[in-house]
Each structure stands twice: as structure tokens, then as C-alpha cells.
Short mmCIF file of C-alpha atoms and ligand atoms in Angstrom, two decimals:
data_model
loop_
_atom_site.label_atom_id
_atom_site.label_comp_id
_atom_site.label_asym_id
_atom_site.label_seq_id
_atom_site.Cartn_x
_atom_site.Cartn_y
_atom_site.Cartn_z
CA UNK A 704 25.28 -7.62 -20.20
CA UNK A 705 22.08 -7.69 -18.13
CA UNK A 706 20.53 -10.72 -16.46
CA UNK A 707 17.22 -12.12 -17.70
CA UNK A 708 15.47 -10.70 -14.66
CA UNK A 709 17.00 -7.26 -15.20
CA UNK A 710 15.69 -7.27 -18.74
CA UNK A 711 12.07 -7.57 -17.61
CA UNK A 712 12.37 -5.13 -14.70
CA UNK A 713 10.48 -1.86 -15.00
CA UNK A 714 10.72 1.01 -12.52
CA UNK A 715 7.87 1.54 -10.07
CA UNK A 716 5.29 3.64 -11.97
CA UNK A 717 4.10 5.40 -8.80
CA UNK A 718 7.61 6.57 -7.98
CA UNK A 719 8.38 7.36 -11.64
CA UNK A 720 5.26 9.51 -12.02
CA UNK A 721 5.96 11.28 -8.73
CA UNK A 722 9.47 12.05 -10.00
CA UNK A 723 8.04 13.36 -13.29
CA UNK A 724 5.68 15.69 -11.38
CA UNK A 725 8.60 16.99 -9.29
CA UNK A 726 10.61 17.57 -12.46
CA UNK A 727 7.80 19.67 -13.97
CA UNK A 728 7.46 21.63 -10.72
CA UNK A 729 11.21 22.30 -10.78
CA UNK A 730 10.74 23.75 -14.28
CA UNK A 731 8.29 26.23 -12.77
CA UNK A 732 5.04 24.49 -13.76
CA UNK A 733 2.20 24.72 -11.24
CA UNK A 734 1.83 20.95 -10.91
CA UNK A 735 -0.42 19.25 -8.39
CA UNK A 736 0.92 15.78 -7.72
CA UNK A 737 -1.62 13.21 -6.56
CA UNK A 738 0.69 10.35 -7.46
CA UNK A 739 2.69 8.81 -4.68
CA UNK A 740 0.97 7.44 -1.61
CA UNK A 741 2.46 9.36 1.27
CA UNK A 742 1.04 11.74 3.85
CA UNK A 743 1.84 15.40 3.27
CA UNK A 744 1.88 16.01 7.06
CA UNK A 745 5.22 15.76 8.89
CA UNK A 746 6.66 12.71 10.61
CA UNK A 747 5.04 12.40 14.01
CA UNK A 748 6.75 14.62 16.58
CA UNK A 749 7.38 11.78 19.03
CA UNK A 750 9.14 9.81 16.30
CA UNK A 751 11.15 12.75 14.95
CA UNK A 752 12.30 13.67 18.49
CA UNK A 753 13.30 10.08 19.20
CA UNK A 754 15.30 10.03 15.96
CA UNK A 755 17.12 13.23 16.97
CA UNK A 756 17.76 11.81 20.44
CA UNK A 757 19.14 8.60 18.90
CA UNK A 758 21.66 10.64 16.90
CA UNK A 759 22.62 12.70 19.94
CA UNK A 760 23.07 9.57 22.06
CA UNK A 761 25.28 8.01 19.39
CA UNK A 762 22.84 5.22 18.57
CA UNK A 763 24.17 5.38 15.05
CA UNK A 764 26.00 2.08 14.67
CA UNK A 765 25.09 -1.30 13.27
CA UNK A 766 22.33 -3.01 15.19
CA UNK A 767 21.37 -6.69 15.10
CA UNK A 768 20.62 -7.36 11.42
CA UNK A 769 16.96 -8.14 12.05
CA UNK A 770 16.39 -5.18 14.37
CA UNK A 771 16.81 -4.01 17.96
CA UNK A 772 15.08 -6.26 20.53
CA UNK A 773 13.04 -3.38 22.02
CA UNK A 774 11.48 -2.60 18.64
CA UNK A 775 10.72 -6.26 17.90
CA UNK A 776 9.01 -6.50 21.28
CA UNK A 777 7.02 -3.31 20.67
CA UNK A 778 5.94 -4.54 17.21
CA UNK A 779 4.77 -7.86 18.68
CA UNK A 780 2.88 -6.08 21.48
CA UNK A 781 1.28 -3.56 19.14
CA UNK A 782 0.17 -6.29 16.72
CA UNK A 783 -1.17 -8.41 19.59
CA UNK A 784 -3.08 -5.40 20.90
CA UNK A 785 -4.62 -4.67 17.49
CA UNK A 786 -5.33 -8.22 16.32
CA UNK A 787 -5.62 -10.17 19.60
CA UNK A 788 -2.76 -12.40 18.48
CA UNK A 789 0.08 -13.84 20.59
CA UNK A 790 3.25 -12.95 18.68
CA UNK A 791 6.57 -12.87 20.52
CA UNK A 792 9.65 -10.85 19.56
CA UNK A 793 11.14 -14.01 17.98
CA UNK A 794 8.39 -13.90 15.38
CA UNK A 795 9.30 -10.34 14.30
CA UNK A 796 11.87 -9.01 11.86
CA UNK A 797 12.65 -5.34 11.27
CA UNK A 798 13.71 -4.26 7.77
CA UNK A 799 14.37 -1.28 5.53
CA UNK A 800 10.74 -0.61 4.61
CA UNK A 801 7.71 -2.83 4.08
CA UNK A 802 8.45 -2.93 0.37
CA UNK A 803 11.83 -4.58 0.87
CA UNK A 804 10.36 -7.02 3.37
CA UNK A 805 7.73 -8.15 0.85
CA UNK A 806 10.51 -8.86 -1.61
CA UNK A 807 12.60 -10.58 1.08
CA UNK A 808 9.65 -12.72 2.17
CA UNK A 809 8.97 -13.76 -1.43
CA UNK A 810 12.64 -14.58 -1.94
CA UNK A 811 12.66 -16.79 1.16
CA UNK A 812 9.47 -18.78 0.61
CA UNK A 813 8.67 -18.80 -3.11
CA UNK A 814 10.55 -20.83 -5.71
CA UNK A 815 10.85 -20.22 -9.45
CA UNK A 816 7.82 -21.79 -11.12
CA UNK A 817 5.56 -21.28 -8.09
CA UNK A 818 2.39 -19.27 -8.54
CA UNK A 819 1.55 -16.30 -6.34
CA UNK A 820 -2.08 -15.19 -6.39
CA UNK A 821 -2.55 -11.44 -6.64
CA UNK A 822 -6.09 -10.02 -6.58
CA UNK A 823 -6.50 -7.22 -9.13
CA UNK A 824 -6.53 -4.22 -8.84
CA UNK A 825 -3.23 -4.65 -7.03
CA UNK A 826 -0.40 -2.50 -5.74
CA UNK A 827 2.03 -1.93 -8.63
CA UNK A 828 5.01 -3.65 -7.00
CA UNK A 829 3.49 -7.07 -6.21
CA UNK A 830 3.70 -8.58 -9.73
CA UNK A 831 7.12 -6.99 -10.27
CA UNK A 832 8.50 -8.47 -7.05
CA UNK A 833 7.04 -11.91 -7.79
CA UNK A 834 8.78 -11.68 -11.17
CA UNK A 835 12.05 -10.74 -9.46
CA UNK A 836 12.11 -14.07 -7.59
CA UNK A 837 11.35 -16.00 -10.80
CA UNK A 838 7.83 -17.00 -9.74
CA UNK A 839 4.60 -16.45 -11.68
CA UNK A 840 2.20 -13.72 -10.66
CA UNK A 841 -1.27 -15.13 -11.18
CA UNK A 842 -3.63 -12.18 -11.34
CA UNK A 843 -7.16 -12.82 -10.11
CA UNK A 844 -9.45 -10.18 -11.54
CA UNK A 845 -11.88 -8.75 -8.97
CA UNK A 846 -14.79 -6.90 -10.50
CA UNK A 847 -16.41 -3.61 -9.58
CA UNK A 848 -19.55 -5.60 -8.78
CA UNK A 849 -17.56 -7.40 -6.06
CA UNK A 850 -16.13 -4.11 -4.79
CA UNK A 851 -12.77 -5.13 -6.29
CA UNK A 852 -12.39 -7.79 -3.61
CA UNK A 853 -11.35 -11.39 -3.92
CA UNK A 854 -14.29 -13.73 -3.31
CA UNK A 855 -14.10 -17.23 -1.92
CA UNK A 856 -15.26 -18.85 -5.21
CA UNK A 857 -12.67 -16.83 -7.20
CA UNK A 858 -9.94 -17.83 -4.74
CA UNK A 859 -10.97 -21.48 -4.89
CA UNK A 860 -11.00 -21.46 -8.69
CA UNK A 861 -7.52 -19.87 -8.85
CA UNK A 862 -5.68 -22.33 -6.63
CA UNK A 863 -3.66 -24.98 -8.47
CA UNK A 864 -0.98 -27.46 -7.41
CA UNK A 865 1.55 -24.71 -8.11
CA UNK A 866 -0.03 -22.09 -5.85
CA UNK A 867 2.41 -21.14 -3.11
CA UNK A 868 1.05 -17.87 -1.80
CA UNK A 869 -1.82 -15.42 -1.77
CA UNK A 870 -1.14 -11.71 -1.29
CA UNK A 871 -3.92 -9.81 0.44
CA UNK A 872 -3.98 -6.08 1.14
CA UNK A 873 -6.77 -4.45 3.19
CA UNK A 874 -7.37 -1.51 3.08
CA UNK A 875 -6.40 -1.98 -0.53
CA UNK A 876 -3.96 0.07 -2.51
CA UNK A 877 -5.36 1.29 -4.94
CA UNK A 878 -9.08 1.09 -4.04
CA UNK A 879 -9.03 1.91 -0.32
CA UNK A 880 -11.70 -0.75 0.20
CA UNK A 881 -11.60 -2.96 3.28
CA UNK A 882 -12.56 -6.64 3.58
CA UNK A 883 -15.28 -7.24 6.16
CA UNK A 884 -14.93 -10.00 8.77
CA UNK A 885 -17.60 -11.99 6.91
CA UNK A 886 -15.68 -11.74 3.63
CA UNK A 887 -12.44 -12.74 5.35
CA UNK A 888 -14.19 -15.66 7.02
CA UNK A 889 -15.23 -17.00 3.61
CA UNK A 890 -11.71 -16.62 2.24
CA UNK A 891 -10.34 -18.32 5.35
CA UNK A 892 -12.51 -21.40 4.72
CA UNK A 893 -10.92 -21.81 1.28
CA UNK A 894 -7.44 -21.24 2.70
CA UNK A 895 -8.00 -23.77 5.48
CA UNK A 896 -9.01 -26.32 2.86
CA UNK A 897 -5.78 -25.65 0.93
CA UNK A 898 -3.00 -25.96 3.50
CA UNK A 899 -0.16 -25.59 0.96
CA UNK A 900 -1.08 -21.92 0.33
CA UNK A 901 0.82 -19.33 2.39
CA UNK A 902 -0.64 -15.88 2.95
CA UNK A 903 1.16 -12.58 2.81
CA UNK A 904 -1.05 -10.05 4.56
CA UNK A 905 0.06 -6.54 3.64
CA UNK A 906 -1.26 -4.51 6.57
CA UNK A 907 0.52 -1.25 5.77
CA UNK A 908 -2.79 0.73 5.83
CA UNK A 909 -4.53 -1.32 8.55
CA UNK A 910 -4.81 1.57 11.01
CA UNK A 911 -5.81 4.15 8.41
CA UNK A 912 -9.53 3.48 8.32
CA UNK A 913 -12.45 5.88 8.45
CA UNK A 914 -15.09 4.08 10.53
CA UNK A 915 -13.58 4.87 13.93
CA UNK A 916 -12.22 1.36 14.55
CA UNK A 917 -8.56 1.17 15.47
CA UNK A 918 -7.73 -1.54 12.92
CA UNK A 919 -9.22 -3.08 9.78
CA UNK A 920 -10.68 -6.59 10.09
CA UNK A 921 -7.98 -9.22 9.72
CA UNK A 922 -7.73 -12.84 8.61
CA UNK A 923 -6.14 -13.77 11.95
CA UNK A 924 -9.17 -12.44 13.81
CA UNK A 925 -11.49 -14.77 11.95
CA UNK A 926 -9.11 -17.73 11.54
CA UNK A 927 -6.30 -17.60 14.13
CA UNK A 928 -5.27 -21.09 13.05
CA UNK A 929 -3.82 -19.57 9.86
CA UNK A 930 -1.06 -17.94 11.92
CA UNK A 931 1.53 -20.64 11.17
CA UNK A 932 1.34 -19.95 7.43
CA UNK A 933 0.70 -16.24 7.37
CA UNK A 934 3.26 -13.46 7.07
CA UNK A 935 2.22 -9.97 8.16
CA UNK A 936 3.96 -7.03 6.53
CA UNK A 937 3.58 -3.60 8.08
CA UNK A 938 5.67 -0.55 8.85
CA UNK A 939 6.01 3.01 10.01
CA UNK A 940 5.74 4.75 6.60
CA UNK A 941 2.04 5.42 6.35
CA UNK A 942 0.79 5.22 9.94
CA UNK A 943 3.37 7.61 11.40
CA UNK A 944 4.24 9.55 8.22
CA UNK A 945 7.74 8.09 8.05
CA UNK A 946 8.01 7.20 4.36
CA UNK A 947 11.56 8.52 4.04
CA UNK A 948 12.87 6.76 7.14
CA UNK A 949 12.51 3.34 5.48
CA UNK A 950 11.32 1.26 8.38
CA UNK A 951 9.10 -1.79 8.11
CA UNK A 952 8.44 -5.03 9.94
CA UNK A 953 7.33 -8.57 9.29
CA UNK A 954 5.69 -11.05 11.64
CA UNK A 955 5.34 -14.74 10.97
CA UNK A 956 6.43 -18.26 11.87
CA UNK A 957 9.76 -18.23 13.71
CA UNK A 958 11.44 -20.40 11.06
CA UNK A 959 10.51 -17.94 8.31
CA UNK A 960 11.45 -14.88 10.39
CA UNK A 961 14.79 -16.41 11.26
CA UNK A 962 15.70 -16.96 7.59
CA UNK A 963 14.37 -13.49 6.75
CA UNK A 964 16.82 -12.15 9.34
CA UNK A 965 19.63 -14.09 7.65
CA UNK A 966 18.57 -12.67 4.27
CA UNK A 967 18.71 -9.16 5.73
CA UNK A 968 22.12 -9.89 7.24
CA UNK A 969 23.44 -10.84 3.80
CA UNK A 970 21.80 -8.00 1.85
CA UNK A 971 20.93 -4.67 3.47
CA UNK A 972 22.11 -5.36 7.07
CA UNK A 973 19.97 -3.64 9.68
CA UNK A 974 17.39 -0.97 8.89
CA UNK A 975 18.65 2.48 9.92
CA UNK A 976 19.34 2.48 13.67
CA UNK A 977 17.93 6.01 13.92
CA UNK A 978 14.71 5.01 12.16
CA UNK A 979 14.37 2.01 14.49
CA UNK A 980 14.50 4.19 17.62
CA UNK A 981 12.08 6.64 16.03
CA UNK A 982 9.62 3.87 15.15
CA UNK A 983 9.90 2.45 18.67
CA UNK A 984 8.70 5.75 20.10
CA UNK A 985 5.98 6.06 17.45
CA UNK A 986 4.63 2.64 18.41
CA UNK A 987 4.75 3.49 22.11
CA UNK A 988 3.34 6.99 22.08
CA UNK A 989 2.20 7.88 18.56
CA UNK A 990 -1.50 7.28 19.27
CA UNK A 991 -2.58 10.90 19.92
CA UNK A 992 -0.90 12.11 16.71
CA UNK A 993 -2.40 9.20 14.80
CA UNK A 994 -5.84 10.29 15.95
CA UNK A 995 -5.20 13.78 14.57
CA UNK A 996 -3.76 12.44 11.29
CA UNK A 997 -6.80 10.20 10.84
CA UNK A 998 -9.19 13.08 11.44
CA UNK A 999 -7.31 15.12 8.83
CA UNK A 1000 -7.33 12.27 6.36
CA UNK A 1001 -11.03 11.57 6.88
CA UNK A 1002 -11.87 15.25 6.38
CA UNK A 1003 -9.84 15.42 3.16
CA UNK A 1004 -11.34 12.18 1.87
CA UNK A 1005 -14.94 13.25 2.61
CA UNK A 1006 -14.35 16.58 0.91
CA UNK A 1007 -12.88 14.95 -2.21
CA UNK A 1008 -15.64 12.34 -2.45
CA UNK A 1009 -18.28 15.11 -2.13
CA UNK A 1010 -16.63 17.20 -4.82
CA UNK A 1011 -16.33 14.27 -7.21
CA UNK A 1012 -19.95 13.36 -6.71
CA UNK A 1013 -20.93 16.63 -8.38
CA UNK A 1014 -19.04 15.55 -11.53
CA UNK A 1015 -20.67 13.40 -14.17
CA UNK A 1016 -17.94 11.56 -16.04
CA UNK A 1017 -15.53 10.91 -13.17
CA UNK A 1018 -17.10 8.32 -10.87
CA UNK A 1019 -15.58 7.78 -7.45
CA UNK A 1020 -15.84 4.71 -5.31
CA UNK A 1021 -15.85 6.00 -1.70
CA UNK A 1022 -13.03 4.20 0.12
CA UNK A 1023 -13.07 2.71 3.64
CA UNK A 1024 -9.44 3.51 4.36
CA UNK A 1025 -5.89 4.27 3.10
CA UNK A 1026 -5.46 7.55 1.23
CA UNK A 1027 -6.40 6.77 -2.31
CA UNK A 1028 -9.36 7.61 -4.48
CA UNK A 1029 -10.04 5.05 -7.15
CA UNK A 1030 -11.83 6.92 -9.88
CA UNK A 1031 -13.70 5.32 -12.77
CA UNK A 1032 -12.79 7.30 -15.90
CA UNK A 1033 -14.38 5.00 -18.48
CA UNK A 1034 -17.03 7.70 -19.07
CA UNK A 1035 -14.34 9.61 -21.00
CA UNK A 1036 -13.47 6.72 -23.31
CA UNK A 1037 -14.35 7.62 -26.91
CA UNK A 1038 -14.38 11.36 -26.12
CA UNK A 1039 -11.66 13.87 -27.03
CA UNK A 1040 -9.88 16.48 -24.97
CA UNK A 1041 -7.25 18.90 -26.26
CA UNK A 1042 -7.42 17.14 -29.63
CA UNK A 1043 -6.59 13.70 -28.18
CA UNK A 1044 -9.04 10.83 -28.31
CA UNK A 1045 -9.28 9.08 -24.94
CA UNK A 1046 -9.16 5.31 -25.13
CA UNK A 1047 -7.42 4.21 -21.97
CA UNK A 1048 -6.47 5.29 -18.44
CA UNK A 1049 -3.02 6.32 -19.67
CA UNK A 1050 -4.66 8.86 -22.03
CA UNK A 1051 -6.61 10.38 -19.12
CA UNK A 1052 -3.49 10.64 -16.95
CA UNK A 1053 -1.41 12.00 -19.81
CA UNK A 1054 -3.87 14.78 -20.69
CA UNK A 1055 -4.40 15.61 -17.01
CA UNK A 1056 -0.65 16.06 -16.66
CA UNK A 1057 0.20 17.76 -19.97
CA UNK A 1058 -2.77 20.13 -20.22
CA UNK A 1059 -4.08 20.47 -16.64
CA UNK A 1060 -0.90 19.89 -14.61
CA UNK A 1061 -2.44 17.31 -12.32
CA UNK A 1062 -0.36 14.15 -11.91
CA UNK A 1063 -2.27 10.90 -11.31
CA UNK A 1064 -1.46 7.21 -11.72
CA UNK A 1065 -3.31 5.41 -14.56
CA UNK A 1066 -5.31 2.38 -13.46
CA UNK A 1067 -3.59 0.14 -15.98
CA UNK A 1068 -0.56 0.12 -13.66
CA UNK A 1069 -2.75 -1.52 -11.01
CA UNK A 1070 -4.26 -3.95 -13.52
CA UNK A 1071 -7.54 -2.07 -14.19
CA UNK A 1072 -7.62 0.22 -17.22
CA UNK A 1073 -10.93 2.00 -16.57
CA UNK A 1074 -9.59 3.90 -13.55
CA UNK A 1075 -7.05 6.41 -12.32
CA UNK A 1076 -5.69 6.50 -8.77
CA UNK A 1077 -5.37 9.72 -6.81
CA UNK A 1078 -3.48 10.04 -3.56
CA UNK A 1079 -5.46 12.54 -1.50
CA UNK A 1080 -3.00 12.90 1.40
CA UNK A 1081 -2.06 16.21 -0.22
CA UNK A 1082 -2.45 19.78 1.03
CA UNK A 1083 -5.96 21.28 1.06
CA UNK A 1084 -4.90 23.93 -1.44
CA UNK A 1085 -3.55 21.31 -3.85
CA UNK A 1086 -6.74 19.29 -3.53
CA UNK A 1087 -8.85 22.39 -4.22
CA UNK A 1088 -6.73 23.24 -7.25
CA UNK A 1089 -6.91 19.66 -8.53
CA UNK A 1090 -10.68 19.50 -8.22
CA UNK A 1091 -11.09 22.72 -10.23
CA UNK A 1092 -8.85 21.23 -12.89
CA UNK A 1093 -10.82 17.96 -12.94
CA UNK A 1094 -13.97 20.07 -13.51
CA UNK A 1095 -12.30 21.91 -16.40
CA UNK A 1096 -11.10 18.60 -17.82
CA UNK A 1097 -14.62 17.19 -17.70
CA UNK A 1098 -16.15 20.31 -19.23
CA UNK A 1099 -13.78 20.21 -22.18
CA UNK A 1100 -14.54 16.60 -23.12
CA UNK A 1101 -16.34 16.37 -26.47
N1 LIG B 500 2.46 -2.11 0.58
C1 LIG B 500 1.63 -1.23 0.00
C2 LIG B 500 0.28 -1.68 -0.41
C3 LIG B 500 2.04 0.08 -0.23
O1 LIG B 500 1.21 0.94 -0.81
C4 LIG B 500 3.33 0.48 0.16
C5 LIG B 500 3.74 1.91 -0.11
N2 LIG B 500 4.98 2.11 -0.51
C6 LIG B 500 4.16 -0.47 0.76
C7 LIG B 500 3.69 -1.76 0.95
C8 LIG B 500 5.58 -0.19 1.18
O2 LIG B 500 5.75 0.76 2.15
P1 LIG B 500 7.21 1.13 2.68
O3 LIG B 500 8.20 0.41 1.85
O4 LIG B 500 7.31 2.60 2.56
O5 LIG B 500 7.26 0.67 4.11
N1 LIG B 501 3.01 2.71 -1.94
C1 LIG B 501 3.00 4.07 -2.36
C2 LIG B 501 2.17 4.20 -3.62
O1 LIG B 501 1.54 3.26 -4.04
C3 LIG B 501 4.38 4.62 -2.46
C4 LIG B 501 5.12 4.43 -3.74
C5 LIG B 501 5.68 3.08 -3.93
O2 LIG B 501 6.37 2.59 -3.03
O3 LIG B 501 5.41 2.53 -4.98
O4 LIG B 501 2.12 5.27 -4.17
#
């Protein structure tokens, strides 16, 4: 009954594990969920108020399939401000979340049989979405020694005649590490020498960085000439705490954006009109709340990194941005906890959930089995509880 593609499709593990944690909580278990990557603080006030106003004004009908012109213009202006680019509204498409736009972009530029390069560790949905369009996800393993980042020699060695696209995400989900301008410059040289390779730059965490800059370094800052073969994906979910509103955007060559708009018009139609007006206000006047959210996030992250550094078997890699902690748990491999021998990241996550009621995502889902990923955009009390439980977990390893 099912198509070939349906038969290989698996649900998103981050969303599945978050659902499992909610299920246990509904059964009365005191579960701390550090699974899904979403801020625990509310949607920014300016955005929420604009959403309410949109409903009250009756802005609740179909909009242009690829988004309202005001929002496209604001997205272009915001991106130009952050990256010193020169996008116009014609090079912008609004869609129902960054995730859908990544899929839509793949569907519009990648053919079955093409290879898409995905540096590992990677966000769980990239290989799945490449599979959904019938292309081949070519995973490029990036080692701890290289800070889990793609290097120019590794990129060069991975490109073949079939390579259609490279997906780059900085700050990275799951590591939170950010490519420096120098690292991007080296990658850009390889990309410039291989003009058939398109780039999908997933910038969803680009403003969530801890060094005080307003944006993470970007390929277009070091090689603006890549603009005609680069697609930016971004959105309101993480920056403005709007995960449930489902609002994302893409920027890229007009030809690609135009077909992306057609794809949207034949699939989802416009992203929620209410969410579009909310995001418009967030882009225009969300800066003060973003400053507060970033201070909160930085404080939480510093606290967690400090706490983990007093543990022996969990080893954290302090991130530069996003809201994930990428924790090396290989120190537990070969040891036993609660009668179970630990051999893989899934064992660590399973025991943490079953015996300590802390939900995490095993690294194997991101392509690296020695790690677990924690989302630390949780409440302070949940983080404190989780850390005590990680200590207990470590102390009971034999
Ligand atoms: N890219 C990355 C790396 C992510 O972590 C997420 C989180 N869901 C997304 C894209 C998609 O975000 P959304 O669909 O909520 O806009
Ligand atoms: N991107 C977030 C995460 O990695 C949200 C969940 C998802 O869309 O997979 O947890």
C-alpha cells in the first residue's frame, strides 16, 4: 500500500522523544525533558500582540502563497542588515516553518541520484529530507579534533560529479559550535572552485550566539560571490520563541525563490497569515526582547557548562551558540548502570529516561554515537533537577 519513500520514512527522533517525555509526565512521572530544541520562554510580546491584532483586524484570510510583501521586505532588510547583503523582496519566500522550506528547497533543486553533502554531526532531519526527494545524503564525518566542523580538505575530498548541494548549519544543531570567518573562507575557496555545488545555509540559530556579536559569521560575508548559488533558510521559531507559529523564510536566487513560491502554492498555500503579521513585528521591533532572551540563554548555558565540568564521565564541549549541549558520554561505555551495560548513546539516553526521568536525544540520531544532546532552553528548576540526576547517574556507574 505504501510508496517506496514512505517505507523508509522514520519520524523525527527529537519530536518523538519530546512526545515520549510528555506522555510520561502525563502519567504523573517527574520527567525533565531536555529533548526538543525550543525556548521555554514565551513568544516575544511584540509578536504575540501583533498576532492578536491581526486576528482582531480580520487578517485571517489567504495571503499571497509565498507571503505578504511587507514581511518579505522586512526579511530582506533584516538579512541585509545582519550580513551586509543586498537581497530584495523578490529573493524572499515565506513558508510554514524553516523545516518545510528546507524540504521544499531540496525538492526544487535536487534530483533523484544527486548527492547532498551533510557534515556530521547533523540535524536529524537533513538526511531524512534528502531521502524524501530521492537523492543521496552523503555524510561527511567531522571529528572532535576538528570541533565537529567541515574542513576545506574534507569538503574537497567529498565532492564528486554527482554533488548537487552542501548543507551548512552554524551555529550547529547539535553541537552549538560556530564556524569562524577564517574557516568559512577556506570552505568558500573549495566551493568557488566547484561551481556546480549549491549551498543551503541553515541560519536558524544565527542570532543566538554568546560572544556579543549580533550574528554568526556567514559564508556570504567572506564570499559574497556565492550569493547566486546559495539558499538561506531562517525563521521566527528560535529567535523570537515562535516554534508553534510555524513561520520560516528562504532567501536565494530569484529563479529558485519563484519556483519555491509555486511549490508552496501547490502544497501548503501561504504560511499562517496571523503568524506572518506576528513575525513582521518581531523582525521590526523584537530586538530588545532578543537581548533579554540571549542574556537568559547565556546564563543558563554558562551554568550548565560549569556544572558539567565538575563531573568526570560526562564531558561537555562548550558551545558558541544555539541552545544545545553536546555531551561526550563515551566514558560510560563498558560500564553498567541499573543492571544495564552501556555500549552506545541510546543506552545512556534510555537509562537516563527510565531510571532518572531525564529525557535526552542520543547522539546516534545526529550521526555520532559517543554523545547525547541536551536542549538547555529549559526552566532553571528543570536544569537544576537534571544536573542532580546526571550526578546520581554518574555515581551509580560501575
Ligand atoms: N534547522 C535546524 C538546524 C533546526 O534545529 C530546526 C528546528 N526545528 C529547524 C531548521 C526548523 O525550524 P522551524 O521549522 O521550527 O522553523
Ligand atoms: N530543531 C529542533 C530540535 O532539533 C526541534 C525539533 C525538530 O524540528 O526536529 O530539537
